[in-house]
Coordinates of C-alpha atoms and ligand atoms in Angstrom, one line a residue:
Chain A
M25 CA -0.1 -0.1 -0.1
G26 CA 1.4 3.4 -1.0
N27 CA 1.8 6.5 1.2
K28 CA -0.8 9.2 0.5
I29 CA 1.0 11.8 2.8
E30 CA 4.5 11.7 4.1
I31 CA 5.5 14.0 7.0
S32 CA 9.0 14.5 7.9
G33 CA 10.7 16.7 10.5
L34 CA 7.4 18.9 10.9
E35 CA 8.0 21.7 13.5
V36 CA 5.5 24.3 14.2
H37 CA 6.0 27.3 16.5
Y38 CA 3.4 29.8 17.3
G39 CA 5.3 33.0 18.0
G40 CA 8.3 30.9 19.3
K41 CA 6.2 28.7 21.4
P42 CA 6.5 25.1 20.2
A43 CA 3.1 23.3 18.9
L44 CA 4.7 20.4 17.0
N45 CA 8.2 19.0 17.6
R46 CA 10.1 17.3 14.7
V47 CA 7.1 15.0 13.8
S48 CA 7.6 12.4 11.2
F49 CA 5.2 9.8 9.9
D50 CA 3.4 8.6 6.9
V51 CA -0.4 8.3 6.2
H52 CA -1.1 5.3 4.0
E53 CA -3.6 5.4 1.1
N54 CA -7.2 4.5 2.0
E55 CA -6.6 4.1 5.5
I56 CA -8.5 5.8 8.4
L57 CA -5.6 7.2 10.7
G58 CA -6.8 7.9 14.0
I59 CA -5.1 10.8 15.8
I60 CA -5.6 11.0 19.6
G61 CA -4.1 13.0 22.4
P62 CA -5.3 15.5 25.0
A63 CA -6.1 19.0 24.3
Q64 CA -3.4 21.3 23.2
S65 CA -1.2 18.4 21.8
G66 CA -1.0 19.9 18.2
K67 CA -3.7 17.8 16.6
T68 CA -5.6 20.7 15.1
T69 CA -2.1 22.3 14.0
L70 CA -1.3 19.3 12.1
L71 CA -4.3 19.2 10.1
K72 CA -3.9 23.1 9.5
V73 CA -0.3 22.3 8.1
I74 CA -1.9 19.7 5.8
N75 CA -4.4 22.0 4.2
R76 CA -2.1 24.9 4.3
T77 CA -4.6 27.1 6.5
L78 CA -1.8 27.6 9.0
E79 CA -0.7 30.4 6.6
F80 CA -3.6 32.4 8.2
V81 CA -1.9 32.4 11.4
P82 CA 0.7 35.1 11.0
E83 CA 2.8 34.3 14.1
A84 CA 3.1 30.6 13.1
T85 CA 6.3 29.3 11.7
L86 CA 6.9 25.9 10.0
N87 CA 9.8 23.7 9.4
G88 CA 10.0 20.4 7.7
T89 CA 8.1 18.8 4.8
V90 CA 4.7 17.6 4.0
K91 CA 4.3 15.6 0.8
L92 CA 1.1 14.7 -0.7
D93 CA 1.4 12.0 -3.4
G94 CA 5.2 12.6 -3.1
V95 CA 4.9 16.4 -3.9
D96 CA 6.1 18.8 -1.3
I97 CA 2.9 20.9 -0.5
S98 CA 4.7 24.1 0.1
T99 CA 5.9 24.1 -3.5
V100 CA 2.2 23.8 -4.9
S101 CA 1.5 27.1 -6.5
D102 CA -2.4 26.6 -6.6
V103 CA -3.1 26.6 -2.9
Y104 CA -7.0 26.7 -3.5
G105 CA -6.8 23.6 -5.6
L106 CA -4.5 21.8 -2.9
R107 CA -7.3 22.7 -0.4
R108 CA -9.8 21.2 -2.6
R109 CA -7.9 18.0 -2.7
I110 CA -8.3 17.8 1.0
G111 CA -11.8 17.9 2.7
M112 CA -11.8 19.5 6.2
V113 CA -14.4 19.0 8.9
L114 CA -13.9 21.4 11.8
P115 CA -15.2 20.9 15.4
L116 CA -17.9 23.2 15.4
P117 CA -20.3 23.2 12.4
V118 CA -20.3 26.5 10.6
G119 CA -23.0 27.0 7.8
L120 CA -22.1 29.4 5.2
P121 CA -25.0 32.0 4.9
L122 CA -26.4 30.4 1.9
S123 CA -29.3 27.7 1.2
I124 CA -28.4 24.0 1.9
Y125 CA -28.1 23.6 -1.9
D126 CA -25.5 26.4 -2.2
N127 CA -23.7 25.4 0.8
V128 CA -22.8 22.0 -0.9
A129 CA -22.5 23.6 -4.4
F130 CA -20.0 26.4 -3.0
A131 CA -16.8 24.5 -3.6
P132 CA -17.7 22.8 -7.1
R133 CA -18.7 26.3 -8.3
A134 CA -15.5 27.9 -6.9
A135 CA -13.7 25.3 -8.9
G136 CA -15.7 26.1 -12.0
I137 CA -18.5 23.9 -12.2
R138 CA -21.5 25.6 -13.8
S139 CA -23.7 22.9 -15.2
K140 CA -27.1 22.8 -13.3
S141 CA -27.6 18.9 -13.9
Q142 CA -24.1 18.3 -12.7
L143 CA -24.4 20.3 -9.6
D144 CA -27.8 18.7 -8.9
E145 CA -26.3 15.3 -8.9
L146 CA -23.4 16.2 -6.8
V147 CA -25.4 18.0 -4.1
E148 CA -27.7 15.0 -3.9
R149 CA -24.9 12.4 -3.7
C150 CA -22.9 14.5 -1.0
L151 CA -26.0 14.8 1.1
Q152 CA -26.7 11.2 0.6
Q153 CA -22.9 10.3 1.8
A154 CA -23.3 12.8 4.7
A155 CA -26.6 11.0 5.8
L156 CA -28.6 14.1 5.5
W157 CA -30.4 13.6 2.3
D158 CA -33.6 12.3 3.5
E159 CA -34.0 15.2 6.1
V160 CA -33.4 18.1 3.8
E161 CA -34.6 16.7 0.5
D162 CA -37.7 18.8 0.3
R163 CA -36.1 22.2 1.7
L164 CA -32.7 22.4 -0.3
D165 CA -33.4 26.1 -0.8
T166 CA -33.6 27.0 3.0
L167 CA -30.7 28.6 4.9
G168 CA -28.2 26.1 5.9
T169 CA -27.8 28.1 9.2
K170 CA -31.3 27.1 10.0
L171 CA -30.4 23.4 10.6
S172 CA -30.0 21.8 13.9
G173 CA -26.2 21.3 15.2
G174 CA -26.2 17.6 14.3
Q175 CA -27.6 18.6 10.8
Q176 CA -25.1 21.4 10.2
Q177 CA -22.3 19.1 11.1
R178 CA -23.5 16.6 8.5
L179 CA -23.8 19.6 6.1
T180 CA -20.3 20.4 6.8
I181 CA -19.2 16.7 5.9
A182 CA -21.3 17.1 2.6
R183 CA -19.4 20.3 1.9
A184 CA -16.1 18.6 2.5
L185 CA -17.2 15.9 0.2
S186 CA -18.4 18.1 -2.5
H187 CA -15.0 18.7 -3.9
E188 CA -14.3 15.1 -4.2
P189 CA -11.2 15.2 -2.0
E190 CA -8.5 12.5 -1.8
V191 CA -7.8 13.1 1.9
L192 CA -10.7 13.7 4.4
C193 CA -9.7 15.3 7.7
L194 CA -11.9 15.6 10.5
D195 CA -11.1 17.5 13.6
E196 CA -13.3 16.4 16.6
F197 CA -16.4 16.2 14.4
S198 CA -18.6 14.7 17.2
I199 CA -17.9 17.3 19.8
A200 CA -21.2 19.2 19.2
I201 CA -23.5 16.5 17.9
D202 CA -25.7 13.7 19.6
P203 CA -24.4 10.1 19.8
V204 CA -26.9 8.7 17.2
T205 CA -25.8 11.3 14.7
T206 CA -22.2 10.3 15.5
M207 CA -22.8 6.7 14.9
R208 CA -24.4 7.4 11.4
I209 CA -21.5 9.4 10.5
E210 CA -19.1 6.8 11.7
E211 CA -21.0 4.3 9.3
V212 CA -20.4 6.9 6.6
L213 CA -16.7 7.0 7.4
K214 CA -16.4 3.2 7.0
T215 CA -17.7 3.3 3.5
L216 CA -15.8 6.6 2.4
R217 CA -12.7 4.8 3.2
K218 CA -13.0 2.9 0.1
E219 CA -12.7 6.1 -1.9
M220 CA -10.3 8.3 0.1
T221 CA -7.7 8.6 2.9
I222 CA -9.2 9.8 6.2
L223 CA -7.4 11.5 9.0
L224 CA -9.7 11.1 12.0
V225 CA -8.7 13.5 15.0
T226 CA -10.8 12.7 17.8
N227 CA -11.3 13.3 21.5
L228 CA -13.0 10.1 22.0
V229 CA -10.6 7.3 22.1
Q230 CA -13.2 4.7 21.6
Q231 CA -14.0 6.4 18.3
A232 CA -10.4 5.8 17.1
K233 CA -10.8 2.2 18.2
R234 CA -14.1 1.6 16.4
L235 CA -12.9 3.2 13.2
A236 CA -9.1 3.5 12.7
T237 CA -6.8 1.2 11.0
R238 CA -3.9 2.8 12.7
T239 CA -3.7 5.4 15.4
A240 CA -1.2 8.0 16.3
F241 CA -0.8 9.4 19.9
F242 CA 0.3 13.1 20.2
L243 CA 1.3 14.7 23.6
N244 CA 2.4 18.4 23.9
G245 CA 3.4 18.4 20.3
D246 CA 5.2 15.2 20.1
L247 CA 4.1 12.2 18.3
I248 CA 4.4 9.5 21.1
E249 CA 3.4 6.5 19.2
I250 CA 1.9 5.4 15.8
D251 CA 1.0 2.0 15.2
S252 CA -2.0 -0.3 14.1
T253 CA -5.1 0.4 16.4
D254 CA -4.7 -3.1 17.6
V255 CA -1.5 -2.5 19.1
I256 CA -2.2 1.0 20.5
F257 CA -5.2 -0.4 22.3
S258 CA -3.7 -3.6 23.4
D259 CA -2.2 -4.2 26.9
T260 CA 1.2 -3.7 25.5
P261 CA 1.8 -0.5 23.5
T262 CA 5.4 0.5 23.2
Q263 CA 4.9 3.6 25.4
Q264 CA 3.6 3.7 28.9
A265 CA 1.9 7.1 28.1
T266 CA 0.0 5.6 25.4
Y267 CA -1.4 2.9 27.6
D268 CA -2.3 5.4 30.3
Y269 CA -4.1 7.8 28.1
V270 CA -6.0 5.1 26.2
N271 CA -7.2 3.5 29.4
G272 CA -8.1 6.8 31.1
T273 CA -5.4 6.7 33.7
F274 CA -3.5 9.5 32.3
G275 CA -2.1 12.3 34.3
Chain B
M23 CA -11.5 51.4 21.9
N24 CA -14.1 53.5 23.6
S25 CA -15.7 50.6 25.3
M26 CA -12.3 49.8 26.7
T27 CA -11.9 53.0 28.8
T28 CA -11.9 52.5 32.4
R29 CA -13.8 54.4 34.9
A30 CA -11.1 57.0 35.7
E31 CA -10.9 57.9 32.1
R32 CA -14.7 58.3 31.8
K33 CA -14.6 60.6 34.7
Q34 CA -11.9 62.8 33.1
K35 CA -14.0 62.8 30.1
I36 CA -17.1 63.8 32.0
V37 CA -15.1 66.6 33.8
L38 CA -13.7 68.0 30.5
Q39 CA -17.1 67.8 28.9
S40 CA -18.8 69.6 31.6
I41 CA -16.4 72.2 31.4
A42 CA -16.9 72.6 27.7
F43 CA -20.6 72.7 28.2
I44 CA -20.4 75.4 31.0
I45 CA -18.3 77.7 28.6
L46 CA -20.9 76.9 26.0
G47 CA -23.5 77.9 28.1
I48 CA -21.8 81.2 29.3
A49 CA -21.2 82.0 25.6
F50 CA -24.9 81.5 24.9
V51 CA -25.9 83.8 27.9
G52 CA -23.3 86.5 26.6
L53 CA -24.7 86.3 23.3
W54 CA -28.1 86.7 24.5
H55 CA -27.0 89.9 26.3
E56 CA -25.2 91.2 23.1
L57 CA -28.4 90.5 21.3
K58 CA -30.6 92.4 23.8
D59 CA -28.1 95.4 23.6
A60 CA -28.3 95.3 19.7
R61 CA -32.2 95.4 19.7
A62 CA -32.1 98.5 22.2
T63 CA -29.8 100.4 20.0
G64 CA -32.0 99.9 17.1
G65 CA -30.5 96.9 15.0
Q66 CA -33.0 96.1 12.1
P67 CA -34.3 92.6 11.2
A68 CA -33.1 91.3 8.0
S69 CA -35.5 91.9 5.0
E70 CA -37.3 88.5 3.7
A71 CA -35.1 88.9 0.5
I72 CA -31.8 88.7 2.3
L73 CA -33.1 85.9 4.4
L74 CA -34.4 83.8 1.5
S75 CA -31.3 84.3 -0.7
A76 CA -29.0 83.4 2.3
L77 CA -31.2 80.3 3.1
S78 CA -31.2 79.0 -0.6
S79 CA -27.3 79.5 -0.9
L80 CA -27.1 77.6 2.5
L81 CA -29.4 74.8 1.3
N82 CA -27.6 74.5 -2.0
N83 CA -24.3 74.4 -0.1
L84 CA -25.6 71.7 2.3
Y85 CA -27.1 69.6 -0.4
I86 CA -23.5 69.4 -2.0
V87 CA -22.0 68.9 1.5
L88 CA -24.4 66.0 2.3
S89 CA -23.9 64.4 -0.9
M90 CA -20.1 64.6 -0.3
S91 CA -20.6 63.0 3.0
L92 CA -22.4 60.2 1.3
V93 CA -19.3 59.7 -0.9
A94 CA -16.9 60.0 2.0
I95 CA -19.0 57.3 3.9
L96 CA -18.9 54.9 0.8
F97 CA -15.1 55.7 0.6
G98 CA -14.6 55.0 4.3
I99 CA -16.4 51.7 4.0
A100 CA -13.9 50.7 1.2
C101 CA -11.1 52.0 3.3
A102 CA -12.2 49.8 6.2
F103 CA -12.3 46.7 4.0
Y104 CA -8.8 47.6 2.8
L105 CA -7.4 48.2 6.3
E106 CA -9.3 45.2 7.9
E107 CA -8.9 42.7 5.1
W108 CA -5.6 43.3 3.4
L109 CA -3.2 45.2 5.7
P110 CA -1.7 43.0 8.5
A111 CA -2.6 44.3 12.0
T112 CA 1.0 45.2 12.6
N113 CA 1.2 47.4 9.4
W114 CA 2.2 51.0 10.4
I115 CA 0.0 52.8 8.0
R116 CA -3.0 50.8 9.4
R117 CA -2.0 51.6 12.9
L118 CA -1.5 55.3 12.3
I119 CA -5.0 55.4 10.6
E120 CA -6.7 53.4 13.5
N121 CA -5.1 55.8 15.9
L122 CA -6.4 58.8 14.1
I123 CA -9.7 57.3 13.7
A124 CA -9.8 56.6 17.5
I125 CA -9.2 60.2 18.1
L126 CA -11.6 61.5 15.6
T127 CA -14.5 59.3 16.5
G128 CA -13.8 60.0 20.3
I129 CA -14.5 63.7 19.4
P130 CA -18.1 64.2 20.4
S131 CA -20.5 65.5 17.6
I132 CA -21.0 68.8 19.6
A133 CA -17.5 69.6 18.9
Y134 CA -18.0 69.3 15.1
G135 CA -21.1 71.2 15.5
I136 CA -19.1 74.0 17.2
L137 CA -16.6 74.0 14.4
A138 CA -19.3 74.2 11.8
I139 CA -20.9 77.1 13.6
L140 CA -17.5 78.9 13.7
I141 CA -16.7 78.4 10.0
F142 CA -20.5 79.6 9.3
F143 CA -19.8 83.0 11.1
S144 CA -16.9 83.8 8.7
Y145 CA -19.3 82.8 6.0
A146 CA -22.4 84.7 7.2
D147 CA -20.4 88.0 7.8
T148 CA -18.9 88.0 4.4
L149 CA -22.1 87.0 2.8
K150 CA -24.0 89.8 4.6
E151 CA -21.6 92.4 3.6
A152 CA -21.8 91.3 0.0
I153 CA -25.5 91.3 0.0
E154 CA -25.4 94.8 1.5
A155 CA -23.1 96.0 -1.1
F156 CA -25.2 94.9 -3.8
P157 CA -28.7 95.6 -2.7
L158 CA -30.2 94.8 -6.3
S159 CA -32.3 91.8 -5.7
E160 CA -31.5 90.1 -9.1
N161 CA -27.9 90.1 -8.2
I162 CA -28.4 88.4 -4.7
E163 CA -28.4 84.7 -5.9
A164 CA -25.1 85.2 -7.7
I165 CA -23.2 86.7 -4.8
P166 CA -23.0 83.7 -2.6
S167 CA -21.2 81.6 -5.1
Q168 CA -18.4 84.0 -5.6
I169 CA -17.5 84.3 -1.9
E170 CA -18.2 80.9 -0.3
T171 CA -15.4 78.7 -2.0
T172 CA -13.1 78.6 0.7
V173 CA -15.6 78.4 3.4
F174 CA -17.4 75.7 1.5
Y175 CA -14.1 73.7 1.5
A176 CA -13.7 74.1 5.2
E177 CA -17.4 73.1 5.9
A178 CA -17.1 70.0 3.7
L179 CA -14.0 69.0 5.4
T180 CA -15.8 69.3 8.9
F181 CA -18.5 67.2 7.6
I182 CA -16.1 64.6 6.1
L183 CA -13.8 64.6 9.4
M184 CA -17.2 63.8 11.3
V185 CA -18.6 61.0 9.2
M186 CA -15.7 59.2 7.5
P187 CA -13.7 57.9 10.7
L188 CA -17.2 56.9 12.1
A189 CA -18.0 54.9 8.9
I190 CA -14.5 53.3 8.9
K191 CA -14.6 52.2 12.5
K192 CA -18.1 50.9 12.3
T193 CA -17.3 48.9 9.2
Q194 CA -14.2 47.6 10.7
E195 CA -16.2 46.3 13.7
A196 CA -18.7 44.6 11.5
L197 CA -16.0 42.8 9.5
R198 CA -14.2 41.8 12.7
S199 CA -17.6 40.3 13.9
V200 CA -17.2 37.6 11.2
A201 CA -14.9 35.6 13.3
T202 CA -12.0 33.4 11.9
P203 CA -13.9 30.1 12.5
I204 CA -16.6 31.3 9.9
R205 CA -14.2 32.4 7.4
E206 CA -12.2 29.0 7.8
A207 CA -15.3 27.2 6.8
A208 CA -15.0 28.7 3.3
Y209 CA -11.1 28.7 3.0
V210 CA -10.9 25.0 3.7
L211 CA -13.3 24.6 0.5
G212 CA -10.7 26.3 -1.5
A213 CA -12.3 29.5 -1.7
S214 CA -10.0 32.6 -2.5
Q215 CA -9.8 35.4 -0.4
W216 CA -12.1 37.5 -2.7
Q217 CA -14.6 34.7 -2.8
V218 CA -14.6 34.4 1.1
L219 CA -15.2 38.2 1.3
T220 CA -17.9 38.3 -1.2
R221 CA -19.9 35.2 -0.3
Q222 CA -19.3 34.9 3.3
V223 CA -18.1 38.0 5.0
V224 CA -20.2 40.7 3.2
P225 CA -23.4 38.7 3.6
I226 CA -23.0 38.3 7.3
A227 CA -21.6 41.6 8.0
F228 CA -23.9 43.5 5.5
N229 CA -26.6 44.8 8.0
R230 CA -24.0 46.0 10.4
I231 CA -22.0 47.9 7.6
L232 CA -25.3 49.3 6.7
A233 CA -26.3 50.4 10.1
G234 CA -22.8 51.9 10.6
G235 CA -23.3 53.8 7.4
C236 CA -26.7 55.1 8.4
R237 CA -25.3 56.3 11.7
S238 CA -22.7 58.1 10.0
M239 CA -25.1 59.8 7.8
S240 CA -27.6 60.7 10.4
R241 CA -24.7 62.6 12.1
A242 CA -24.2 64.6 8.8
F243 CA -28.1 65.3 8.7
A244 CA -27.9 66.5 12.3
M245 CA -25.2 68.9 11.7
A246 CA -27.0 70.2 8.6
A247 CA -30.2 70.8 10.6
L248 CA -28.2 72.5 13.3
L249 CA -26.7 74.8 10.6
V250 CA -30.0 75.8 9.0
G251 CA -31.3 76.6 12.3
I252 CA -28.6 78.8 13.5
Y253 CA -28.5 80.4 9.9
T254 CA -32.3 81.4 10.0
W255 CA -31.9 82.6 13.5
H256 CA -28.9 84.6 12.5
Y257 CA -30.6 86.5 9.6
T258 CA -34.0 87.0 11.3
T259 CA -32.5 88.6 14.5
E260 CA -29.8 90.6 12.7
P261 CA -27.8 91.8 15.7
G262 CA -25.2 93.5 13.7
G263 CA -22.8 90.7 13.7
M264 CA -21.9 88.1 16.2
S265 CA -19.4 89.1 19.0
G266 CA -15.8 88.2 19.1
R267 CA -16.5 87.0 22.5
F268 CA -18.9 84.6 21.7
I269 CA -16.8 83.1 18.9
L270 CA -13.8 83.0 21.5
F271 CA -16.0 81.1 24.0
L272 CA -16.9 78.5 21.1
S273 CA -13.2 78.1 20.3
V274 CA -12.3 77.4 23.8
A275 CA -15.2 74.7 24.0
L276 CA -14.1 73.2 20.8
V277 CA -10.4 72.9 21.8
L278 CA -11.5 71.4 25.1
S279 CA -13.7 68.8 23.4
I280 CA -11.0 67.6 21.1
F281 CA -8.3 67.8 24.0
S282 CA -10.5 65.6 26.1
S283 CA -11.1 63.0 23.4
T284 CA -7.3 63.0 22.6
L285 CA -6.7 62.5 26.4
I286 CA -9.0 59.5 26.4
W287 CA -7.4 58.0 23.3
V288 CA -3.8 58.5 24.9
H289 CA -4.9 56.8 28.2
G290 CA -7.5 54.5 27.1
P291 CA -5.9 51.7 25.4
D292 CA -2.8 51.5 27.8
S293 CA -5.0 51.5 31.0
A294 CA -7.1 48.8 29.5
Q295 CA -4.0 46.7 29.1
H296 CA -2.9 47.2 32.6
S297 CA -6.1 46.2 34.2
Ligands
ADP322 N1 -3.6 30.5 16.6 C1 -2.7 30.1 17.6 N2 -2.0 31.1 18.1 C2 -1.2 30.8 19.2 N3 -1.0 29.6 19.7 C3 -1.8 28.5 19.1 C4 -2.7 28.8 17.9 N4 -3.3 27.7 17.9 C5 -2.9 26.7 18.7 N5 -2.1 27.3 19.5 C6 -1.2 26.5 20.5 O1 -0.7 25.4 20.0 C7 -0.7 24.3 20.7 C8 -1.4 23.2 19.9 O2 -2.8 23.5 19.8 P1 -3.8 22.6 18.8 O3 -3.1 22.2 17.6 O4 -5.1 23.3 18.7 O5 -3.9 21.4 19.7 P2 -5.1 20.3 20.0 O6 -5.9 20.3 18.5 O7 -4.5 19.0 19.9 O8 -5.9 20.8 21.0 C9 -1.5 24.7 21.9 O9 -0.5 25.0 23.0 C10 -2.1 26.0 21.6 O10 -2.2 26.9 22.7
MG323 MG1 -7.8 20.9 18.4

């Protein structure tokens, strides 16, 4: 199996304060990589490096390389195109101030798709994939911001899928939604895995255990351990800290 | 920045403002006595022709000044977009302009009103002399346009100084209200800065930007109303010119107002950081 993403010697500082310390690892094609670790350990920062939205933080400095399909992303000149190759679901659902339809059609339109039939088809498929279609099918022209929290988060996922990303990053997607919706989305992720590589940052270790093929444990900006999920959640991971965190005896 | 001023600064502001208002009050009382004296010594009320001519010239003038204010507000909104969305917060030009705006928006409307009245006096007196020098009624309309240019620019500048900083400040606040996570939602979809601005930021901030623009414009209207009132009053009472003392009082009140807002600006942000 090939490597979709190769990260080597990645260092990030915010105004001189370290957030990631010389992190190196690979993400395999079509895997779900679970990323766990307590708050402030650099998980969100890692995702921001991958889709180059860290560039919006003026005080952030970055060293090391991140390669997507073997190409150093810092050398990619079309940063918008790069971002469209990576789907991003942020912790709190944010509706664009547009209709449900336009929310999902936003990225395809930004990428230049104009055909109505093509957009219709795409919007339906993404909403289906995000397990939201049945609930909004008859009111696609109402404001996306009028949906409930759980629905908005699924709308975010539909939006992230709308530009047909090769990599899907989810940052604590279930933080603001109910367990039933969470389970539905987890089922969706299992099927999506066949089509794309998934980076699943999660505050719920059990979620990583349920979904991830491999799991990485971050702590204070260090990558403590990365291994198959079975090993990380076994009684004998390499690092004691991993064992403590996974079993809730951390700290 | 005004909202961050502490209680001590607010006290300073209130004291200085009170002094300004007291001086203003004394000035008005003084003026009232002047008027009484002028009446007693037989000052004549202006003829209707002079009043109408003066008023029409003023309204003409205000019409242009208000249009300019509107343009200044629109320009201010554009400036705010440039400052807030394109220049980094550390850029020295942005910081300079923001500091200037903090001072200018801190000056209360009354100070601008006084400034406008002071400018108006120099206008009114010249106008009256001109009208008296050419008593032929058919020439009256033509006279003001010959003498008003300088005064007109001064007045226009006063209006612009009053409305533009406010428009910039309110627009910046509106843009800032669209927080980073909301913008990120569009950026992660591969939207360009322009797309984020037009499809995300502006729709959300639109009402607040509009409200800020309306507020700035209503300031200009209030000042215009004040000027029309003073103008009419001046020509109907005809006291033989405003007293120099009154103008002095007004000038002192103006200086104090501006001084107090500068003081607040100097102390405001700093003490807010300490607390
Ligand atoms: N925009 C920022 N400015 C300054 N420091 C930041 C910023 N974002 C994150 N940090 C810091 O970087 C570290 C890692 O944060 P983050 O990547 O958000 O961790 P996590 O997602 O694991 O909670 C934290 O110490 C955090 O305070
Ligand atoms: Mg985070």
